[in-house]
Amino acid sequence: MSFSVLRSASPKAPATERRKFRDLDAEAPRATPDEIRAWLSDVASPAAEPGEPSSHAESIARAAETFLDRGSSLRREAARGLVLATGFPAPVAEEAIDRVFAPLASAEEVLDAAGAGRLRAFPATAILAAGNVPGVALPKACLALVGGGACLVKVAAGEPVLAPLFHDALAAVDPALASRLHVAWWPGGDRAWETALAGTFDAIVAYGSDETIASLERLGARQFTPHGHRTSGAVLESVDRSDPEVVRGLAVDVSLYDQAGCLSPQFVVLVGASAEDAAAFCDALASELDALADAWPPGDAEGAAVDVRRFLDEGEWRGLGGAPVRVWGSGVAPRWGIVLDTEAGRYRTGRGSRTIRVYGARDVAAFEEAIAASGLPLECLGVGPRAAVSRDAAARRAPRVAVVGQMQAPRLDWRQGGLDPWHGVGIVR
Amino acid sequence: MDPGVILDRVRAFVGGASSESFESLALDVFRFQYESVPAYRAYCDRAGRPPENVATWLEVPAVPVAAFQHADLAAPALEGGLELETSGTTEGPERRGRHRVAVPEIYREGALVHFRRLVLPDEARLPFVALVPTAAEAPRSSLCRMVAWLSESFGAGAAQHFVREGALDLEPLRERLEAASASGEPVMLIGLTHALVELLDALRDAPLRLPYGSRVVDTGGTKNRMRPVSRNALLRMIWDRLGISGSFVANEYGMTEMCSQFYDSSILDHFDGRKRDRFKVPPPWVRSRLADPETLEVADPPVPGARGLLRHWDLANVASVSVLQTEDVGLWGEEGFEVAGRAKGAERRGCAQLLERVRG
């Protein structure tokens, strides 16, 4: 498919080059920092009219609705592009589009997330995306636009698709608002670009590895918001554990995006479960993971097999070495793995690629104690739909609590990293 | 099975004093290990492959190398021996692999026999210039133990070590090599690849020419320690800065969990007058194959050009487990394999990276 990453209102079209983003052939811009500055001087000048937040939210919602229409050409292009660029299978791409755009398609939700419309965005914000989880930069970019700012989105090589297509959709419904959104890509680590960013933009929001974040932080941007590595888990009480929907929801959260995102659970704690209960839960989870591996095969089958095998080997040999550990795996070319370790006093993450550790806790207090001792940088804790005690405990330990199955469907009010949703793109007065 | 009998058979095989086949010995070693190592027996039973279900050496169940981090795989009936540890992984020091070598004589004999054949086919006696700590400083290092055995057996005089407390003693090393250069006495420069690269970097502006017949044996690679250096680039640097041609440079491939080593074919080929691409040569008591990274199915016979995860059958591991599934990627050539890095796993591209790697 023919695809261009660049979306710019700048009259001067930069030179582009052909580039492969995994299997996606794309035109990648060779934009320069000077061109970005020229664009900013047009759209982010002090005299520029910020416009009405509610009107902007309406435009954003209409643009997002385009992607929820399964017959729209933009949606088809988005789905095809995601498959090629991320390696995720088509059903995952479709699921991702729904999850990214459903919150943005509600003008009310967009406005609420922008401090009920009171957000004053910084004049110029740069959002640097990373990884291949679809659409990570879009919520903050939209809030910056609603708040009257201009926003540069640097897409990630792993997912260069949704931001430029969203720009197209926005340009179709509100060209003036779309002119304040600039989408570009350049190779990560380009020092000239990064230095120019720090001197040009009022704020930088950065996603990425801890090394990337540390490198960007050293640039000394006026306002820098890092979103580095985080992880998630789940806690389930007996009232929820036997519910097939709960088990399936957990499997969905594990399987979607192959645990690349920080909202995907890497461990689950079973409160008050006997050894038999825990094993039965693992049996049920294994069935669901297996079914999902057929419906949503891993994006990188060989790499996943290596990861899962490492995970299962460790569990199996710990068990053979005398530790009270059991494993569930998926056969010759493993696509998922479960390690049940009910006596551990601290929790650890899996190895990605659909690997999950299952722990036990005698009660919710023990869970809280162990999770505190584990020192994991938690982003989200999944809970069952009925258990109130564990939900309260989870809320004390993680910025976000969600019912399993919805862990990877954050709403726009998600306080990522414990910060307000608009943090990094403006101020609410 | 009587441990003494199987140990004697392996000892004879390694020493070249046996006429029995690899296959029959491998199957009996498997039976012994199945009977002697409880964790391995449980593993084989779980996999449905006790000895009665195993008909050929290729069917002997392989243990992932990582298993040595989590279970004791030495035969309890064979007490004592050497306690060896890996130098740790990216997952932290508590994830060290541990290998108790209950019968060090077989380990030592194998190391000497194969080194002599591949590195000293001319039976030269060279002073050892070691880029590893002494075995006294690192008693649990299999490499340091091996270098000690090699230098005691083949060295001209006591080995000199130029790695202390984790650092390269660069200036004394340079002086030692300058002295060799001036005296015309060739040396055996042996040790860690990354220490060798550090030396070569230091010689960039003041290259040496070591006497003809000097050799370099390096091991361990450069990954995760410094800038990665390709094998060809390293050979070029060794020629430019030490004056040693690639014909006298052999890379060693081994691991703590395995008693045997592989060496490049280059030095032996030089003395045999053969011209061919270098590859890793196993000793006669080791066989290697490539396993499919996704399914771990083993291709036999291996196909030139094939890529896969290296699996080794090492009979010198008689006192623990002989069949090891590694995560080393091998590329099969016309006559053997070359190591092409480590299996990578799925690329981490999201914000949920491997916290475990840094947290242990």
JSON list of C-alpha atoms in Angstrom, two decimals, chain B residues 75-228:
[
{"chain": "B", "resi": 75, "resn": "ALA", "atom": "CA", "xyz": [24.50, -36.36, 39.82]},
{"chain": "B", "resi": 76, "resn": "PRO", "atom": "CA", "xyz": [24.21, -36.44, 43.63]},
{"chain": "B", "resi": 77, "resn": "ALA", "atom": "CA", "xyz": [25.96, -39.81, 43.83]},
{"chain": "B", "resi": 78, "resn": "LEU", "atom": "CA", "xyz": [29.12, -38.23, 42.47]},
{"chain": "B", "resi": 79, "resn": "GLU", "atom": "CA", "xyz": [30.24, -35.95, 45.24]},
{"chain": "B", "resi": 80, "resn": "GLY", "atom": "CA", "xyz": [32.73, -33.13, 45.17]},
{"chain": "B", "resi": 81, "resn": "GLY", "atom": "CA", "xyz": [34.38, -31.74, 42.09]},
{"chain": "B", "resi": 82, "resn": "LEU", "atom": "CA", "xyz": [34.47, -28.21, 40.80]},
{"chain": "B", "resi": 83, "resn": "GLU", "atom": "CA", "xyz": [31.72, -25.72, 41.56]},
{"chain": "B", "resi": 84, "resn": "LEU", "atom": "CA", "xyz": [31.49, -23.44, 38.54]},
{"chain": "B", "resi": 85, "resn": "GLU", "atom": "CA", "xyz": [29.31, -20.41, 37.98]},
{"chain": "B", "resi": 86, "resn": "THR", "atom": "CA", "xyz": [28.51, -18.26, 35.00]},
{"chain": "B", "resi": 87, "resn": "SER", "atom": "CA", "xyz": [29.52, -14.65, 35.24]},
{"chain": "B", "resi": 88, "resn": "GLY", "atom": "CA", "xyz": [25.89, -13.57, 35.53]},
{"chain": "B", "resi": 89, "resn": "THR", "atom": "CA", "xyz": [23.37, -12.39, 32.99]},
{"chain": "B", "resi": 90, "resn": "THR", "atom": "CA", "xyz": [21.51, -9.24, 32.16]},
{"chain": "B", "resi": 91, "resn": "GLU", "atom": "CA", "xyz": [19.00, -10.49, 34.71]},
{"chain": "B", "resi": 92, "resn": "GLY", "atom": "CA", "xyz": [21.33, -9.97, 37.61]},
{"chain": "B", "resi": 93, "resn": "PRO", "atom": "CA", "xyz": [23.85, -11.93, 39.64]},
{"chain": "B", "resi": 94, "resn": "GLU", "atom": "CA", "xyz": [21.29, -14.17, 41.32]},
{"chain": "B", "resi": 95, "resn": "ARG", "atom": "CA", "xyz": [20.48, -15.61, 37.93]},
{"chain": "B", "resi": 96, "resn": "ARG", "atom": "CA", "xyz": [23.90, -17.22, 37.59]},
{"chain": "B", "resi": 97, "resn": "GLY", "atom": "CA", "xyz": [24.07, -20.66, 36.07]},
{"chain": "B", "resi": 98, "resn": "ARG", "atom": "CA", "xyz": [25.71, -23.18, 38.38]},
{"chain": "B", "resi": 99, "resn": "HIS", "atom": "CA", "xyz": [27.44, -26.31, 37.19]},
{"chain": "B", "resi": 100, "resn": "ARG", "atom": "CA", "xyz": [29.07, -28.77, 39.54]},
{"chain": "B", "resi": 101, "resn": "VAL", "atom": "CA", "xyz": [31.62, -30.73, 37.55]},
{"chain": "B", "resi": 102, "resn": "ALA", "atom": "CA", "xyz": [31.88, -33.86, 39.61]},
{"chain": "B", "resi": 103, "resn": "VAL", "atom": "CA", "xyz": [34.63, -35.44, 37.53]},
{"chain": "B", "resi": 104, "resn": "PRO", "atom": "CA", "xyz": [37.11, -32.68, 36.73]},
{"chain": "B", "resi": 105, "resn": "GLU", "atom": "CA", "xyz": [39.63, -35.13, 35.25]},
{"chain": "B", "resi": 106, "resn": "ILE", "atom": "CA", "xyz": [37.40, -35.74, 32.24]},
{"chain": "B", "resi": 107, "resn": "TYR", "atom": "CA", "xyz": [36.80, -32.01, 31.87]},
{"chain": "B", "resi": 108, "resn": "ARG", "atom": "CA", "xyz": [40.54, -31.33, 32.04]},
{"chain": "B", "resi": 109, "resn": "GLU", "atom": "CA", "xyz": [41.49, -34.15, 29.70]},
{"chain": "B", "resi": 110, "resn": "GLY", "atom": "CA", "xyz": [38.97, -33.01, 27.11]},
{"chain": "B", "resi": 111, "resn": "ALA", "atom": "CA", "xyz": [40.10, -29.39, 27.32]},
{"chain": "B", "resi": 112, "resn": "LEU", "atom": "CA", "xyz": [43.73, -30.36, 26.81]},
{"chain": "B", "resi": 113, "resn": "VAL", "atom": "CA", "xyz": [43.17, -32.83, 24.00]},
{"chain": "B", "resi": 114, "resn": "HIS", "atom": "CA", "xyz": [41.04, -30.49, 21.92]},
{"chain": "B", "resi": 115, "resn": "PHE", "atom": "CA", "xyz": [43.14, -27.38, 22.51]},
{"chain": "B", "resi": 116, "resn": "ARG", "atom": "CA", "xyz": [46.28, -29.22, 21.50]},
{"chain": "B", "resi": 117, "resn": "ARG", "atom": "CA", "xyz": [44.67, -30.45, 18.30]},
{"chain": "B", "resi": 118, "resn": "LEU", "atom": "CA", "xyz": [43.11, -27.14, 17.22]},
{"chain": "B", "resi": 119, "resn": "VAL", "atom": "CA", "xyz": [45.46, -24.49, 18.60]},
{"chain": "B", "resi": 120, "resn": "LEU", "atom": "CA", "xyz": [48.82, -26.22, 18.93]},
{"chain": "B", "resi": 121, "resn": "PRO", "atom": "CA", "xyz": [48.94, -28.76, 16.11]},
{"chain": "B", "resi": 122, "resn": "ASP", "atom": "CA", "xyz": [52.64, -27.89, 15.70]},
{"chain": "B", "resi": 123, "resn": "GLU", "atom": "CA", "xyz": [53.17, -28.74, 19.40]},
{"chain": "B", "resi": 124, "resn": "ALA", "atom": "CA", "xyz": [54.67, -25.32, 20.01]},
{"chain": "B", "resi": 125, "resn": "ARG", "atom": "CA", "xyz": [55.28, -24.33, 23.62]},
{"chain": "B", "resi": 126, "resn": "LEU", "atom": "CA", "xyz": [54.51, -20.69, 24.07]},
{"chain": "B", "resi": 127, "resn": "PRO", "atom": "CA", "xyz": [54.41, -18.44, 27.12]},
{"chain": "B", "resi": 128, "resn": "PHE", "atom": "CA", "xyz": [50.77, -17.73, 28.02]},
{"chain": "B", "resi": 129, "resn": "VAL", "atom": "CA", "xyz": [49.75, -14.08, 28.19]},
{"chain": "B", "resi": 130, "resn": "ALA", "atom": "CA", "xyz": [46.33, -14.38, 29.76]},
{"chain": "B", "resi": 131, "resn": "LEU", "atom": "CA", "xyz": [43.57, -11.81, 29.45]},
{"chain": "B", "resi": 132, "resn": "VAL", "atom": "CA", "xyz": [41.61, -13.43, 32.26]},
{"chain": "B", "resi": 133, "resn": "PRO", "atom": "CA", "xyz": [42.03, -13.38, 36.04]},
{"chain": "B", "resi": 134, "resn": "THR", "atom": "CA", "xyz": [43.90, -16.22, 37.69]},
{"chain": "B", "resi": 135, "resn": "ALA", "atom": "CA", "xyz": [41.94, -19.26, 38.80]},
{"chain": "B", "resi": 136, "resn": "ALA", "atom": "CA", "xyz": [42.76, -18.22, 42.36]},
{"chain": "B", "resi": 137, "resn": "GLU", "atom": "CA", "xyz": [41.05, -14.88, 41.85]},
{"chain": "B", "resi": 138, "resn": "ALA", "atom": "CA", "xyz": [38.06, -16.42, 40.06]},
{"chain": "B", "resi": 139, "resn": "PRO", "atom": "CA", "xyz": [37.81, -19.98, 41.39]},
{"chain": "B", "resi": 140, "resn": "ARG", "atom": "CA", "xyz": [34.29, -20.53, 40.02]},
{"chain": "B", "resi": 141, "resn": "SER", "atom": "CA", "xyz": [35.08, -19.41, 36.49]},
{"chain": "B", "resi": 142, "resn": "SER", "atom": "CA", "xyz": [35.28, -22.27, 34.02]},
{"chain": "B", "resi": 143, "resn": "LEU", "atom": "CA", "xyz": [37.35, -20.13, 31.64]},
{"chain": "B", "resi": 144, "resn": "CYS", "atom": "CA", "xyz": [39.94, -19.26, 34.26]},
{"chain": "B", "resi": 145, "resn": "ARG", "atom": "CA", "xyz": [40.14, -22.89, 35.33]},
{"chain": "B", "resi": 146, "resn": "MET", "atom": "CA", "xyz": [40.65, -23.96, 31.73]},
{"chain": "B", "resi": 147, "resn": "VAL", "atom": "CA", "xyz": [43.33, -21.36, 31.02]},
{"chain": "B", "resi": 148, "resn": "ALA", "atom": "CA", "xyz": [45.15, -22.55, 34.12]},
{"chain": "B", "resi": 149, "resn": "TRP", "atom": "CA", "xyz": [45.11, -26.16, 32.89]},
{"chain": "B", "resi": 150, "resn": "LEU", "atom": "CA", "xyz": [46.19, -25.17, 29.40]},
{"chain": "B", "resi": 151, "resn": "SER", "atom": "CA", "xyz": [49.07, -23.01, 30.54]},
{"chain": "B", "resi": 152, "resn": "GLU", "atom": "CA", "xyz": [50.27, -25.63, 33.02]},
{"chain": "B", "resi": 153, "resn": "SER", "atom": "CA", "xyz": [50.28, -28.26, 30.30]},
{"chain": "B", "resi": 154, "resn": "PHE", "atom": "CA", "xyz": [51.37, -26.34, 27.24]},
{"chain": "B", "resi": 155, "resn": "GLY", "atom": "CA", "xyz": [52.88, -23.08, 28.42]},
{"chain": "B", "resi": 156, "resn": "ALA", "atom": "CA", "xyz": [56.51, -22.10, 28.44]},
{"chain": "B", "resi": 157, "resn": "GLY", "atom": "CA", "xyz": [56.81, -21.09, 32.05]},
{"chain": "B", "resi": 158, "resn": "ALA", "atom": "CA", "xyz": [54.07, -19.80, 34.29]},
{"chain": "B", "resi": 159, "resn": "ALA", "atom": "CA", "xyz": [51.20, -17.89, 32.73]},
{"chain": "B", "resi": 160, "resn": "GLN", "atom": "CA", "xyz": [51.13, -14.15, 33.20]},
{"chain": "B", "resi": 161, "resn": "HIS", "atom": "CA", "xyz": [47.69, -12.69, 33.87]},
{"chain": "B", "resi": 162, "resn": "PHE", "atom": "CA", "xyz": [46.75, -9.16, 32.94]},
{"chain": "B", "resi": 163, "resn": "VAL", "atom": "CA", "xyz": [43.18, -8.96, 34.19]},
{"chain": "B", "resi": 164, "resn": "ARG", "atom": "CA", "xyz": [42.85, -8.20, 37.88]},
{"chain": "B", "resi": 165, "resn": "GLU", "atom": "CA", "xyz": [39.77, -7.26, 39.85]},
{"chain": "B", "resi": 166, "resn": "GLY", "atom": "CA", "xyz": [37.77, -6.97, 36.68]},
{"chain": "B", "resi": 167, "resn": "ALA", "atom": "CA", "xyz": [40.10, -4.58, 34.87]},
{"chain": "B", "resi": 168, "resn": "LEU", "atom": "CA", "xyz": [42.75, -4.95, 32.20]},
{"chain": "B", "resi": 169, "resn": "ASP", "atom": "CA", "xyz": [46.28, -4.08, 33.33]},
{"chain": "B", "resi": 170, "resn": "LEU", "atom": "CA", "xyz": [47.00, -2.31, 30.12]},
{"chain": "B", "resi": 171, "resn": "GLU", "atom": "CA", "xyz": [50.46, -0.87, 30.61]},
{"chain": "B", "resi": 172, "resn": "PRO", "atom": "CA", "xyz": [52.09, -4.02, 32.02]},
{"chain": "B", "resi": 173, "resn": "LEU", "atom": "CA", "xyz": [50.44, -5.94, 29.20]},
{"chain": "B", "resi": 174, "resn": "ARG", "atom": "CA", "xyz": [51.78, -3.58, 26.58]},
{"chain": "B", "resi": 175, "resn": "GLU", "atom": "CA", "xyz": [55.26, -3.87, 28.10]},
{"chain": "B", "resi": 176, "resn": "ARG", "atom": "CA", "xyz": [55.01, -7.65, 28.07]},
{"chain": "B", "resi": 177, "resn": "LEU", "atom": "CA", "xyz": [54.04, -7.68, 24.41]},
{"chain": "B", "resi": 178, "resn": "GLU", "atom": "CA", "xyz": [56.74, -5.15, 23.50]},
{"chain": "B", "resi": 179, "resn": "ALA", "atom": "CA", "xyz": [59.25, -7.42, 25.20]},
{"chain": "B", "resi": 180, "resn": "ALA", "atom": "CA", "xyz": [58.01, -10.38, 23.16]},
{"chain": "B", "resi": 181, "resn": "SER", "atom": "CA", "xyz": [58.22, -8.30, 20.03]},
{"chain": "B", "resi": 182, "resn": "ALA", "atom": "CA", "xyz": [61.80, -7.31, 20.84]},
{"chain": "B", "resi": 183, "resn": "SER", "atom": "CA", "xyz": [62.92, -10.79, 21.86]},
{"chain": "B", "resi": 184, "resn": "GLY", "atom": "CA", "xyz": [61.36, -12.62, 18.94]},
{"chain": "B", "resi": 185, "resn": "GLU", "atom": "CA", "xyz": [59.74, -15.14, 21.24]},
{"chain": "B", "resi": 186, "resn": "PRO", "atom": "CA", "xyz": [56.17, -15.88, 20.12]},
{"chain": "B", "resi": 187, "resn": "VAL", "atom": "CA", "xyz": [53.39, -15.81, 22.72]},
{"chain": "B", "resi": 188, "resn": "MET", "atom": "CA", "xyz": [49.96, -17.28, 23.29]},
{"chain": "B", "resi": 189, "resn": "LEU", "atom": "CA", "xyz": [47.60, -14.36, 23.86]},
{"chain": "B", "resi": 190, "resn": "ILE", "atom": "CA", "xyz": [44.50, -15.96, 25.35]},
{"chain": "B", "resi": 191, "resn": "GLY", "atom": "CA", "xyz": [41.42, -14.63, 27.05]},
{"chain": "B", "resi": 192, "resn": "LEU", "atom": "CA", "xyz": [38.35, -12.48, 26.87]},
{"chain": "B", "resi": 193, "resn": "THR", "atom": "CA", "xyz": [37.43, -10.92, 23.54]},
{"chain": "B", "resi": 194, "resn": "HIS", "atom": "CA", "xyz": [36.42, -7.64, 25.11]},
{"chain": "B", "resi": 195, "resn": "ALA", "atom": "CA", "xyz": [39.76, -7.39, 26.92]},
{"chain": "B", "resi": 196, "resn": "LEU", "atom": "CA", "xyz": [41.50, -8.08, 23.63]},
{"chain": "B", "resi": 197, "resn": "VAL", "atom": "CA", "xyz": [39.53, -5.28, 21.97]},
{"chain": "B", "resi": 198, "resn": "GLU", "atom": "CA", "xyz": [40.52, -2.94, 24.77]},
{"chain": "B", "resi": 199, "resn": "LEU", "atom": "CA", "xyz": [44.15, -3.83, 24.14]},
{"chain": "B", "resi": 200, "resn": "LEU", "atom": "CA", "xyz": [43.77, -3.34, 20.39]},
{"chain": "B", "resi": 201, "resn": "ASP", "atom": "CA", "xyz": [42.12, 0.03, 20.90]},
{"chain": "B", "resi": 202, "resn": "ALA", "atom": "CA", "xyz": [45.07, 1.07, 23.02]},
{"chain": "B", "resi": 203, "resn": "LEU", "atom": "CA", "xyz": [47.48, 0.00, 20.28]},
{"chain": "B", "resi": 204, "resn": "ARG", "atom": "CA", "xyz": [45.75, 2.02, 17.58]},
{"chain": "B", "resi": 205, "resn": "ASP", "atom": "CA", "xyz": [48.53, 4.60, 17.37]},
{"chain": "B", "resi": 206, "resn": "ALA", "atom": "CA", "xyz": [51.40, 2.37, 18.44]},
{"chain": "B", "resi": 207, "resn": "PRO", "atom": "CA", "xyz": [50.96, -1.01, 16.81]},
{"chain": "B", "resi": 208, "resn": "LEU", "atom": "CA", "xyz": [53.19, -3.95, 17.61]},
{"chain": "B", "resi": 209, "resn": "ARG", "atom": "CA", "xyz": [54.38, -6.86, 15.52]},
{"chain": "B", "resi": 210, "resn": "LEU", "atom": "CA", "xyz": [54.46, -9.99, 17.61]},
{"chain": "B", "resi": 211, "resn": "PRO", "atom": "CA", "xyz": [56.83, -12.73, 16.46]},
{"chain": "B", "resi": 212, "resn": "TYR", "atom": "CA", "xyz": [55.66, -15.23, 13.86]},
{"chain": "B", "resi": 213, "resn": "GLY", "atom": "CA", "xyz": [53.98, -18.20, 15.48]},
{"chain": "B", "resi": 214, "resn": "SER", "atom": "CA", "xyz": [52.26, -16.11, 18.13]},
{"chain": "B", "resi": 215, "resn": "ARG", "atom": "CA", "xyz": [48.62, -17.01, 18.56]},
{"chain": "B", "resi": 216, "resn": "VAL", "atom": "CA", "xyz": [45.43, -15.37, 19.73]},
{"chain": "B", "resi": 217, "resn": "VAL", "atom": "CA", "xyz": [42.64, -17.38, 21.31]},
{"chain": "B", "resi": 218, "resn": "ASP", "atom": "CA", "xyz": [39.68, -15.25, 22.33]},
{"chain": "B", "resi": 219, "resn": "THR", "atom": "CA", "xyz": [36.32, -16.05, 23.81]},
{"chain": "B", "resi": 220, "resn": "GLY", "atom": "CA", "xyz": [33.18, -14.42, 25.08]},
{"chain": "B", "resi": 221, "resn": "GLY", "atom": "CA", "xyz": [32.39, -11.92, 22.35]},
{"chain": "B", "resi": 222, "resn": "THR", "atom": "CA", "xyz": [31.97, -8.20, 22.77]},
{"chain": "B", "resi": 223, "resn": "LYS", "atom": "CA", "xyz": [28.24, -7.84, 23.11]},
{"chain": "B", "resi": 224, "resn": "ASN", "atom": "CA", "xyz": [26.96, -5.86, 26.10]},
{"chain": "B", "resi": 225, "resn": "ARG", "atom": "CA", "xyz": [30.48, -4.89, 27.09]},
{"chain": "B", "resi": 226, "resn": "MET", "atom": "CA", "xyz": [31.50, -2.21, 24.63]},
{"chain": "B", "resi": 227, "resn": "ARG", "atom": "CA", "xyz": [31.00, -1.33, 21.03]},
{"chain": "B", "resi": 228, "resn": "PRO", "atom": "CA", "xyz": [30.29, -4.54, 19.16]}
]
